[in-house]
CSV table of C-alpha atoms in Angstrom, one decimal:
chain,number,residue,atom,x,y,z
A,1,MET,CA,136.4,94.5,152.1
A,2,THR,CA,134.7,95.9,155.2
A,3,ASP,CA,131.0,95.8,155.8
A,4,LYS,CA,130.8,99.6,155.6
A,5,THR,CA,132.6,99.8,152.2
A,6,GLN,CA,130.4,97.0,150.8
A,7,GLU,CA,127.3,98.8,152.1
A,8,GLU,CA,128.5,102.1,150.6
A,9,LEU,CA,129.2,100.4,147.2
A,10,GLU,CA,125.8,98.7,147.2
A,11,THR,CA,124.1,102.0,148.0
A,12,LYS,CA,126.0,103.6,145.1
A,13,ILE,CA,125.0,100.8,142.7
A,14,ALA,CA,121.3,101.1,143.8
A,15,ARG,CA,121.5,104.9,143.3
A,16,LEU,CA,123.1,104.4,139.8
A,17,GLU,CA,120.5,101.8,138.9
A,18,GLN,CA,117.7,104.1,139.9
A,19,TYR,CA,119.4,106.9,137.8
A,20,LEU,CA,119.6,104.5,134.9
A,21,VAL,CA,115.9,103.7,135.1
A,22,LYS,CA,115.2,107.4,135.3
A,23,LEU,CA,117.4,108.1,132.2
A,24,LYS,CA,115.8,105.3,130.3
A,25,ALA,CA,112.3,106.6,131.1
A,26,GLU,CA,113.4,110.1,130.0
A,27,LEU,CA,114.8,108.7,126.7
A,28,GLU,CA,111.6,106.9,126.1
A,29,LYS,CA,109.6,110.0,126.8
A,30,THR,CA,111.7,112.1,124.5
A,31,ARG,CA,111.5,109.5,121.8
A,32,LEU,CA,107.7,109.3,122.1
A,33,ARG,CA,107.4,113.1,122.0
A,34,GLU,CA,109.5,113.2,118.8
A,35,GLN,CA,107.4,110.4,117.3
A,36,HIS,CA,104.2,112.3,118.0
A,37,GLU,CA,105.7,115.5,116.6
A,38,ALA,CA,106.7,113.6,113.4
A,39,ILE,CA,103.2,112.1,113.1
A,40,GLU,CA,101.8,115.7,113.0
A,41,GLN,CA,103.9,116.2,109.8
A,42,ILE,CA,102.7,112.9,108.3
A,43,ASP,CA,101.0,114.6,105.3
A,44,GLN,CA,104.4,115.3,103.9
A,45,TYR,CA,105.4,111.6,104.1
A,46,LEU,CA,102.1,110.3,102.6
A,47,HIS,CA,103.3,111.2,99.1
A,48,GLU,CA,106.7,109.4,99.4
A,49,ASP,CA,105.6,106.9,96.8
A,50,ASP,CA,104.8,109.6,94.2
A,51,ASN,CA,108.5,110.5,93.6
A,52,LEU,CA,109.9,107.1,92.6
A,53,THR,CA,111.5,108.4,89.4
A,54,SER,CA,113.5,111.1,91.3
A,55,ASP,CA,114.5,108.5,93.9
A,56,LEU,CA,115.8,106.2,91.2
A,57,GLU,CA,117.6,109.1,89.5
A,58,GLU,CA,119.2,110.1,92.8
A,59,PHE,CA,120.4,106.6,93.4
A,60,TRP,CA,121.6,106.1,89.8
A,61,GLY,CA,123.7,109.3,90.0
A,62,VAL,CA,125.5,108.1,93.1
A,63,LEU,CA,125.9,104.6,91.8
A,64,VAL,CA,127.5,105.8,88.5
A,65,SER,CA,129.9,108.2,90.2
A,66,ASP,CA,130.9,105.4,92.7
A,67,MET,CA,131.5,103.0,89.9
A,68,ARG,CA,133.5,105.6,87.9
A,69,GLU,CA,135.6,106.3,91.0
A,70,PHE,CA,136.2,102.6,91.5
A,71,PHE,CA,137.3,101.9,87.9
A,72,ASP,CA,139.5,105.0,87.8
A,73,HIS,CA,141.2,103.9,91.0
A,74,ARG,CA,141.7,100.4,89.6
A,75,LYS,CA,143.1,101.8,86.3
A,76,LYS,CA,145.5,104.1,88.2
A,77,ARG,CA,146.7,101.2,90.4
A,78,SER,CA,147.3,98.9,87.3
A,79,GLN,CA,149.2,101.8,85.6
A,80,HIS,CA,151.3,102.3,88.7
A,81,ARG,CA,152.2,98.6,88.7
A,82,HIS,CA,153.2,98.6,85.1
B,1,MET,CA,79.6,160.0,121.2
B,2,GLU,CA,78.1,159.7,117.8
B,3,SER,CA,81.5,158.8,116.2
B,4,GLY,CA,82.1,156.2,119.0
B,5,GLY,CA,78.7,154.7,118.1
B,6,ILE,CA,79.7,154.5,114.4
B,7,ILE,CA,83.0,152.8,115.3
B,8,ILE,CA,81.2,150.2,117.5
B,9,SER,CA,78.6,149.7,114.8
B,10,SER,CA,81.2,149.3,112.0
B,11,GLY,CA,83.3,146.9,114.3
B,12,ALA,CA,80.2,144.8,114.9
B,13,GLN,CA,79.5,144.8,111.1
B,14,GLN,CA,83.1,143.6,110.5
B,15,VAL,CA,82.7,140.8,113.0
B,16,GLU,CA,79.4,139.8,111.4
B,17,SER,CA,81.0,139.8,108.0
B,18,GLU,CA,84.0,137.8,109.2
B,19,LYS,CA,81.6,135.3,110.7
B,20,ARG,CA,79.6,135.1,107.5
B,21,SER,CA,82.8,134.6,105.4
B,22,ASP,CA,84.0,131.9,107.9
B,23,GLY,CA,80.7,130.2,107.5
B,24,LEU,CA,80.9,130.4,103.7
B,25,VAL,CA,84.4,128.9,103.8
B,26,HIS,CA,83.2,126.2,106.0
B,27,VAL,CA,80.3,125.4,103.7
B,28,LEU,CA,82.5,125.4,100.7
B,29,ALA,CA,85.0,123.1,102.4
B,30,LEU,CA,82.1,120.8,103.3
B,31,LEU,CA,80.8,120.8,99.8
B,32,ASN,CA,84.2,120.1,98.4
B,33,ARG,CA,84.7,117.2,100.8
B,34,THR,CA,81.2,115.8,99.9
B,35,ARG,CA,82.1,116.1,96.2
B,36,GLU,CA,85.4,114.1,96.8
B,37,TRP,CA,83.6,111.4,98.8
B,38,LEU,CA,80.9,111.1,96.1
B,39,LEU,CA,83.8,110.8,93.6
B,40,ILE,CA,85.3,108.0,95.7
B,41,ALA,CA,81.9,106.2,95.9
B,42,PHE,CA,81.6,106.5,92.1
B,43,LEU,CA,85.2,105.2,91.6
B,44,LEU,CA,84.5,102.2,93.9
B,45,TYR,CA,81.4,101.5,91.8
B,46,LEU,CA,83.6,101.7,88.7
B,47,LEU,CA,86.0,99.3,90.3
B,48,LEU,CA,83.3,96.7,90.9
B,49,VAL,CA,82.1,97.1,87.3
B,50,ALA,CA,85.6,96.8,86.0
B,51,VAL,CA,86.3,93.6,88.0
B,52,SER,CA,83.1,92.1,86.6
B,53,MET,CA,84.1,93.2,83.1
B,54,ILE,CA,87.2,91.1,83.2
B,55,GLY,CA,85.2,88.0,84.2
B,56,ASN,CA,82.5,88.6,81.6
B,57,GLY,CA,85.2,89.4,79.0
B,58,PHE,CA,86.8,86.0,79.4
B,59,ASN,CA,83.5,84.3,79.2
B,60,MET,CA,82.7,86.2,76.0
B,61,ALA,CA,86.2,85.6,74.4
B,62,ALA,CA,86.9,82.0,75.4
B,63,GLY,CA,83.7,80.6,77.0
B,64,GLU,CA,84.2,77.2,78.4
B,65,ASN,CA,87.9,77.2,77.2
B,66,ALA,CA,88.9,80.1,79.4
B,67,LYS,CA,90.6,77.7,81.8
B,68,ASP,CA,92.9,76.3,79.1
B,69,LEU,CA,94.1,79.9,78.4
B,70,PHE,CA,95.9,79.9,81.8
B,71,ASN,CA,97.6,76.5,81.4
B,72,PHE,CA,100.9,78.3,80.7
B,73,ALA,CA,100.9,79.3,84.4
B,74,ARG,CA,100.3,75.8,85.8
B,75,ASN,CA,103.8,75.8,87.2
B,76,PRO,CA,103.4,77.6,90.6
B,77,PHE,CA,106.7,79.4,90.1
B,78,THR,CA,105.5,80.9,86.8
B,79,GLY,CA,102.4,82.1,88.7
B,80,LEU,CA,104.6,83.6,91.4
B,81,VAL,CA,106.8,85.4,88.9
B,82,ILE,CA,103.7,86.8,87.0
B,83,GLY,CA,102.3,88.2,90.3
B,84,THR,CA,105.6,89.7,91.3
B,85,VAL,CA,106.5,91.3,88.0
B,86,ALA,CA,102.9,92.6,87.4
B,87,THR,CA,102.8,94.2,90.8
B,88,ALA,CA,106.3,95.6,90.5
B,89,LEU,CA,105.3,97.2,87.1
B,90,ILE,CA,101.9,98.5,88.2
B,91,GLN,CA,103.2,99.4,91.7
B,92,SER,CA,100.0,98.3,93.4
B,93,SER,CA,99.2,94.9,94.9
B,94,SER,CA,95.6,96.0,95.4
B,95,THR,CA,95.3,96.5,91.7
B,96,VAL,CA,96.9,93.2,90.8
B,97,THR,CA,94.8,91.2,93.3
B,98,SER,CA,91.6,92.8,92.1
B,99,ILE,CA,92.6,91.9,88.5
B,100,ILE,CA,93.3,88.3,89.7
B,101,VAL,CA,89.8,88.2,91.3
B,102,GLY,CA,88.4,89.3,87.9
B,103,LEU,CA,90.5,86.6,86.2
B,104,VAL,CA,89.3,83.9,88.6
B,105,ALA,CA,85.7,85.0,87.8
B,106,GLY,CA,86.6,84.6,84.1
B,107,GLY,CA,88.0,81.1,84.5
B,108,LEU,CA,91.5,81.3,86.0
B,109,PRO,CA,91.7,78.3,88.3
B,110,VAL,CA,92.2,79.2,92.0
B,111,VAL,CA,95.2,76.8,92.2
B,112,ILE,CA,97.0,78.9,89.6
B,113,ALA,CA,95.9,82.2,91.1
B,114,ILE,CA,97.3,81.5,94.6
B,115,PRO,CA,101.0,81.8,93.6
B,116,MET,CA,100.1,84.9,91.7
B,117,VAL,CA,98.6,86.4,94.9
B,118,MET,CA,101.8,85.5,96.8
B,119,GLY,CA,103.9,87.1,94.0
B,120,ALA,CA,101.8,90.3,94.4
B,121,ASN,CA,103.1,90.5,98.0
B,122,ILE,CA,106.7,90.3,96.8
B,123,GLY,CA,106.1,92.7,93.9
B,124,THR,CA,104.7,95.5,96.1
B,125,THR,CA,107.8,95.6,98.2
B,126,ILE,CA,109.8,97.2,95.4
B,127,THR,CA,108.1,100.5,95.9
B,128,ASN,CA,109.4,101.3,99.3
B,129,THR,CA,112.8,99.9,98.4
B,130,ILE,CA,113.0,102.5,95.6
B,131,VAL,CA,111.8,105.2,98.1
B,132,SER,CA,114.7,104.3,100.4
B,133,LEU,CA,117.1,104.6,97.5
B,134,GLY,CA,116.3,108.3,97.4
B,135,HIS,CA,118.1,108.6,100.7
B,136,ILE,CA,121.4,107.4,99.2
B,137,ARG,CA,123.4,110.5,99.8
B,138,LYS,CA,122.5,110.6,103.5
B,139,GLY,CA,124.9,108.0,105.0
B,140,ILE,CA,123.4,106.5,108.3
B,141,GLU,CA,119.9,107.8,107.3
B,142,PHE,CA,120.1,105.7,104.1
B,143,ARG,CA,121.2,102.6,106.1
B,144,ARG,CA,118.2,102.9,108.4
B,145,ALA,CA,115.8,103.8,105.6
B,146,TYR,CA,117.0,100.9,103.4
B,147,ALA,CA,116.7,98.4,106.3
B,148,ALA,CA,113.2,99.7,107.1
B,149,ALA,CA,112.2,99.1,103.4
B,150,THR,CA,113.8,95.7,102.9
B,151,ILE,CA,112.5,94.2,106.1
B,152,HIS,CA,109.1,94.1,104.3
B,153,ASP,CA,110.8,92.3,101.3
B,154,PHE,CA,112.5,89.7,103.5
B,155,PHE,CA,109.3,89.0,105.4
B,156,ASN,CA,107.3,88.5,102.2
B,157,LEU,CA,110.0,86.3,100.7
B,158,LEU,CA,110.1,84.2,103.9
B,159,SER,CA,106.4,83.9,103.9
B,160,VAL,CA,106.5,82.5,100.3
B,161,ILE,CA,109.3,80.1,101.3
B,162,ILE,CA,107.1,78.8,104.1
B,163,PHE,CA,103.7,78.8,102.5
B,164,LEU,CA,104.3,78.0,98.8
B,165,PRO,CA,105.6,74.5,99.5
B,166,LEU,CA,102.7,73.9,101.9
B,167,GLU,CA,100.3,75.1,99.2
B,168,ILE,CA,101.9,72.9,96.5
B,169,GLU,CA,101.9,69.8,98.8
B,170,PHE,CA,98.7,70.2,100.8
B,171,GLY,CA,96.6,73.0,99.1
B,172,LEU,CA,96.5,74.6,102.6
B,173,LEU,CA,95.4,78.1,101.5
B,174,ASP,CA,93.1,76.7,98.8
B,175,LYS,CA,91.2,74.7,101.4
B,176,ILE,CA,90.9,77.5,103.9
B,177,GLY,CA,89.8,80.0,101.2
B,178,ALA,CA,87.2,77.5,99.9
B,179,TYR,CA,85.9,76.9,103.5
B,180,LEU,CA,85.6,80.7,104.2
B,181,SER,CA,83.9,81.3,100.8
B,182,SER,CA,81.4,78.5,101.5
B,183,LEU,CA,80.5,80.2,104.8
B,184,VAL,CA,79.5,83.3,102.8
B,185,TYR,CA,78.1,81.6,99.7
B,186,GLY,CA,76.7,78.6,101.5
B,187,GLY,CA,73.4,77.0,100.5
B,188,ASN,CA,71.4,78.3,103.4
B,189,SER,CA,69.0,81.2,103.1
B,190,MET,CA,71.3,83.5,105.2
B,191,SER,CA,74.0,83.4,102.6
B,192,MET,CA,75.3,86.5,100.8
B,193,LYS,CA,73.7,85.1,97.6
B,194,SER,CA,70.3,85.8,98.9
B,195,PHE,CA,70.9,89.5,99.6
B,196,ASN,CA,73.6,90.5,97.2
B,197,PHE,CA,72.7,94.2,96.7
B,198,ILE,CA,75.6,94.8,94.4
B,199,LYS,CA,74.3,92.7,91.6
B,200,PRO,CA,71.3,94.9,90.8
B,201,LEU,CA,73.6,98.0,90.9
B,202,ILE,CA,76.2,96.6,88.5
B,203,GLN,CA,74.3,94.3,86.1
B,204,PRO,CA,72.5,97.0,84.1
B,205,VAL,CA,75.8,98.9,83.3
B,206,LEU,CA,77.7,95.7,82.7
B,207,LYS,CA,75.0,94.5,80.3
B,208,THR,CA,75.0,97.7,78.4
B,209,ILE,CA,78.8,97.7,78.0
B,210,GLN,CA,78.6,94.0,76.9
B,211,GLU,CA,75.9,94.8,74.3
B,212,ILE,CA,77.9,97.7,72.9
B,213,ALA,CA,81.1,95.7,72.7
B,214,SER,CA,79.3,92.7,71.0
B,215,GLY,CA,77.5,95.1,68.7
B,216,LEU,CA,80.5,97.0,67.6
B,217,LEU,CA,83.2,94.2,67.5
B,218,PRO,CA,83.2,90.7,66.3
B,219,HIS,CA,83.8,87.6,68.5
B,220,PRO,CA,86.3,87.2,70.3
B,221,LEU,CA,87.6,90.7,69.9
B,222,SER,CA,84.6,92.1,71.9
B,223,GLY,CA,85.6,89.9,74.9
B,224,ILE,CA,89.3,90.9,74.7
B,225,ILE,CA,88.3,94.6,74.6
B,226,MET,CA,86.1,94.1,77.7
B,227,ILE,CA,89.1,92.5,79.5
B,228,LEU,CA,91.5,95.2,78.5
B,229,LEU,CA,89.0,97.9,79.4
B,230,GLY,CA,88.4,96.2,82.8
B,231,VAL,CA,92.1,96.0,83.6
B,232,THR,CA,92.8,99.6,82.5
B,233,THR,CA,89.8,100.9,84.6
B,234,ILE,CA,91.0,99.0,87.7
B,235,ILE,CA,94.5,100.5,87.4
B,236,ALA,CA,93.1,104.0,86.9
B,237,VAL,CA,90.5,103.8,89.6
B,238,ILE,CA,92.8,102.4,92.3
B,239,THR,CA,95.4,105.1,91.4
B,240,VAL,CA,92.9,107.9,91.6
B,241,ILE,CA,91.2,106.5,94.8
B,242,GLY,CA,94.7,106.3,96.4
B,243,ARG,CA,95.5,109.9,95.6
B,244,LEU,CA,92.1,111.2,96.9
B,245,LEU,CA,92.3,109.2,100.1
B,246,LYS,CA,95.8,110.4,100.8
B,247,VAL,CA,94.4,113.9,101.1
B,248,LEU,CA,91.0,113.0,102.7
B,249,MET,CA,92.4,110.6,105.3
B,250,VAL,CA,95.3,112.7,106.7
B,251,GLY,CA,93.5,113.4,109.9
B,252,ARG,CA,92.4,109.8,110.5
B,253,VAL,CA,95.9,108.6,109.6
B,254,LYS,CA,97.4,110.9,112.3
B,255,LYS,CA,94.8,109.7,114.8
B,256,VAL,CA,95.6,106.0,114.2
B,257,PHE,CA,99.4,106.7,114.3
B,258,HIS,CA,99.2,108.7,117.6
B,259,TRP,CA,97.1,105.9,119.1
B,260,ALA,CA,99.6,103.2,118.1
B,261,VAL,CA,102.9,104.9,119.1
B,262,GLY,CA,104.5,103.3,122.1
B,263,ARG,CA,102.0,100.5,122.6
B,264,GLY,CA,104.0,97.5,121.2
B,265,PRO,CA,103.8,95.2,118.2
B,266,ILE,CA,100.2,94.3,118.2
B,267,SER,CA,99.1,97.9,117.9
B,268,GLY,CA,101.8,98.3,115.3
B,269,ILE,CA,100.3,95.6,113.2
B,270,THR,CA,96.8,97.0,113.8
B,271,SER,CA,97.8,100.5,112.9
B,272,GLY,CA,99.5,99.3,109.7
B,273,THR,CA,96.3,97.4,108.8
B,274,LEU,CA,94.0,100.4,109.5
B,275,LEU,CA,96.2,102.9,107.7
B,276,THR,CA,96.4,100.7,104.6
B,277,ILE,CA,92.6,100.3,104.6
B,278,LEU,CA,92.3,104.1,105.0
B,279,VAL,CA,94.6,105.0,102.1
B,280,GLN,CA,93.9,101.8,100.1
B,281,SER,CA,97.5,101.2,99.3
B,282,SER,CA,100.1,99.1,101.1
B,283,SER,CA,102.8,100.9,99.1
B,284,THR,CA,101.8,104.2,100.6
B,285,THR,CA,101.8,102.8,104.1
B,286,THR,CA,105.2,101.1,103.8
B,287,SER,CA,106.7,104.0,101.9
B,288,LEU,CA,105.7,106.7,104.5
B,289,ILE,CA,107.5,104.9,107.2
B,290,VAL,CA,110.8,104.8,105.3
B,291,PRO,CA,111.8,108.5,105.9
B,292,LEU,CA,110.6,108.2,109.5
B,293,ALA,CA,112.8,105.3,110.1
B,294,GLY,CA,115.6,106.9,108.1
B,295,ASN,CA,115.8,110.0,110.4
B,296,GLY,CA,115.8,107.7,113.4
B,297,ILE,CA,112.4,108.7,114.8
B,298,PHE,CA,111.1,105.2,114.5
B,299,THR,CA,113.3,102.1,115.1
B,300,LEU,CA,113.5,99.1,112.8
B,301,ARG,CA,111.7,97.0,115.5
B,302,GLN,CA,108.8,99.5,115.6
B,303,VAL,CA,108.6,99.7,111.8
B,304,TYR,CA,108.6,95.9,111.3
B,305,PRO,CA,105.0,95.1,112.7
B,306,PHE,CA,103.7,98.2,111.0
B,307,THR,CA,104.7,96.9,107.6
B,308,LEU,CA,103.2,93.5,108.3
B,309,GLY,CA,99.9,95.3,109.0
B,310,ALA,CA,100.1,96.8,105.6
B,311,ASN,CA,100.1,93.3,104.1
B,312,ILE,CA,96.8,92.5,105.9
B,313,GLY,CA,95.2,95.9,105.1
B,314,THR,CA,95.8,95.6,101.4
B,315,CYS,CA,93.5,92.6,101.2
B,316,ILE,CA,90.4,94.7,101.7
B,317,THR,CA,90.4,95.8,98.0
B,318,ALA,CA,90.3,92.3,96.6
B,319,LEU,CA,87.6,91.3,99.1
B,320,LEU,CA,85.6,94.3,97.9
B,321,ALA,CA,86.2,93.4,94.3
B,322,ALA,CA,85.0,89.9,94.9
B,323,THR,CA,81.6,91.1,96.0
B,324,ALA,CA,81.1,92.4,92.5
B,325,ILE,CA,81.2,88.9,91.0
B,326,THR,CA,77.9,87.2,90.4
B,327,GLY,CA,77.0,83.9,88.8
B,328,PRO,CA,78.7,80.4,89.1
B,329,THR,CA,82.2,81.8,89.6
B,330,ALA,CA,81.3,84.2,92.5
B,331,GLY,CA,82.3,81.7,95.1
B,332,LEU,CA,85.7,81.2,93.5
B,333,ALA,CA,86.3,84.9,93.2
B,334,LEU,CA,85.6,85.3,96.9
B,335,GLN,CA,87.7,82.2,97.6
B,336,ILE,CA,90.8,83.8,96.1
B,337,ALA,CA,90.2,87.0,98.0
B,338,PHE,CA,90.0,85.0,101.2
B,339,VAL,CA,93.1,83.1,100.2
B,340,HIS,CA,94.9,86.5,100.0
B,341,LEU,CA,93.6,87.5,103.4
B,342,THR,CA,94.4,84.1,105.1
B,343,TYR,CA,97.9,84.0,103.6
B,344,ASN,CA,98.7,87.4,105.0
B,345,ILE,CA,97.2,86.8,108.4
B,346,LEU,CA,98.9,83.4,108.7
B,347,GLY,CA,102.2,84.9,107.6
B,348,VAL,CA,102.1,87.4,110.4
B,349,VAL,CA,100.9,84.9,113.0
B,350,VAL,CA,103.4,82.2,112.1
B,351,ILE,CA,106.5,84.3,111.3
B,352,TYR,CA,106.0,87.1,113.9
B,353,SER,CA,105.0,84.8,116.8
B,354,ILE,CA,108.1,82.5,116.5
B,355,PRO,CA,111.1,84.5,117.6
B,356,PHE,CA,113.6,82.5,115.4
B,357,LEU,CA,111.5,83.3,112.3
B,358,ARG,CA,110.7,86.8,113.4
B,359,ASN,CA,114.4,87.7,113.6
B,360,ILE,CA,115.3,86.4,110.1
B,361,PRO,CA,113.9,89.5,108.2
B,362,LEU,CA,115.4,91.8,110.9
B,363,ARG,CA,118.9,90.3,110.6
B,364,LEU,CA,118.8,90.1,106.8
B,365,ALA,CA,117.5,93.7,106.4
B,366,THR,CA,120.2,95.0,108.8
B,367,THR,CA,123.0,93.1,107.1
B,368,LEU,CA,121.9,94.1,103.6
B,369,ALA,CA,121.5,97.7,104.6
B,370,LYS,CA,125.1,97.7,106.1
B,371,ALA,CA,126.5,96.1,103.0
B,372,THR,CA,124.6,98.5,100.6
B,373,SER,CA,125.7,101.6,102.5
B,374,ARG,CA,129.3,100.5,102.0
B,375,ASN,CA,128.9,99.5,98.4
B,376,LYS,CA,125.9,100.7,96.4
B,377,VAL,CA,126.2,97.8,93.9
B,378,TYR,CA,124.6,95.5,96.5
B,379,ALA,CA,121.3,97.4,95.9
B,380,ILE,CA,121.3,96.6,92.2
B,381,ALA,CA,122.5,93.0,92.9
B,382,TYR,CA,119.7,92.5,95.4
B,383,ILE,CA,117.0,93.7,93.0
B,384,GLY,CA,118.6,91.7,90.2
B,385,VAL,CA,118.6,88.5,92.3
B,386,VAL,CA,115.2,88.8,93.9
B,387,PHE,CA,113.2,90.1,90.9
B,388,PHE,CA,115.1,88.6,88.0
B,389,LEU,CA,117.7,85.9,88.7
B,390,ALA,CA,115.9,83.9,91.4
B,391,PRO,CA,112.6,83.8,89.5
B,392,ALA,CA,114.3,82.8,86.3
B,393,ILE,CA,116.2,80.0,88.1
B,394,LEU,CA,113.0,78.8,89.8
B,395,ILE,CA,111.0,78.7,86.5
B,396,ILE,CA,113.8,77.0,84.5
B,397,GLY,CA,114.6,74.6,87.4
B,398,SER,CA,111.0,73.6,88.0
B,399,ASN,CA,110.3,73.2,84.3
B,400,ALA,CA,113.4,71.0,84.0
B,401,LEU,CA,112.1,68.9,86.9
B,402,GLY,CA,108.8,68.5,85.0
B,403,TRP,CA,106.6,70.3,87.6
């Protein structure tokens, strides 16, 4: 590798590293902005622990349908084998 | 010209009337807010009376034998399970620890109460876990929400694994709590005993209730009724205070949150503590963060210190409750409140400052969330193991070993 090529590559790396730092800072800035925006809506999250029954109902519905699906699948497979 | 003058005059009148109506709205809002704060002050007063009622109720019902009533919980694992189950059922660790303070005032030995307080920490974690289950249909959102909820569980379980053996073997928290309580209730003239302003506020009401109960009901029923009334009042008061504060404190909660964002773990812990003090409920604090973590706005690493702060903030209620206790057991009531605070601060300091320990809840929560998002049965299995199977094994095993 010639000195010139090495120098060119090092310059490119340095430029990319700078760009990466800039992108990371931009990402952090965006994330912070989103977090501050979400905090402005905090009143809607403050009542999360008031809806426990509906949370459990939601979970229970999914669990039951998953279980039903699982057992139906097993039943079909065993019927297929027989 | 004249009609122009009339228009200007009616415009000015309109502005004046709008100003007046704005002022009226402002005054009404202020009055409403004052009414709500007065209600909170009254509820806090009721809380202090209720905590004292439990202590006095035990004295009335069992007298000197009150200590023997709690012998069934001498096994520390039984105490741990009682604290866990009671908190999971009532959905408030502040309520359970305040009741424990009342029980200590009534004769429950501090040694038995310590595992109960530790159990309260575990029991309170079920609330935000249930909140995260509500995100079940949302794939990746559920995974993140579930991890954000269970990280609190794993931290509290790890804390018990570290500190319960230390407590059984060396009485670590018992000693620290006793020392801190002696600083407040020391024999010198600057002690809290000498200027306890709560006693004259509470005693007249307490005495009246005691007289009514003793007059209407025979012994020991009057004492039992006092205990039940005290427990019911604490549950009701803390629930209502929590609801009111959620509305009244929104602005301050936002301010604390805005301040903490992007500043690192120490401010995360501080903001979690402050928020829990503001809304008087660690369940509210740890539950509000679940959807925020679920939709990816906050990372699991950001949520983690925040939930630890909730553990510290929730201790304020028991400390407040302890100030209501007067008489020979006042020092013990304050001791258990300090044990709760010390336990939670030490837990954060020890676990969060050692990277190896700090990463355990993170890894476990992430792994469990991944497994649960693939197969929902893990969620049920997890609750079954942590809240039913493990406690049952611990109690049966320790009893078999003759502890």
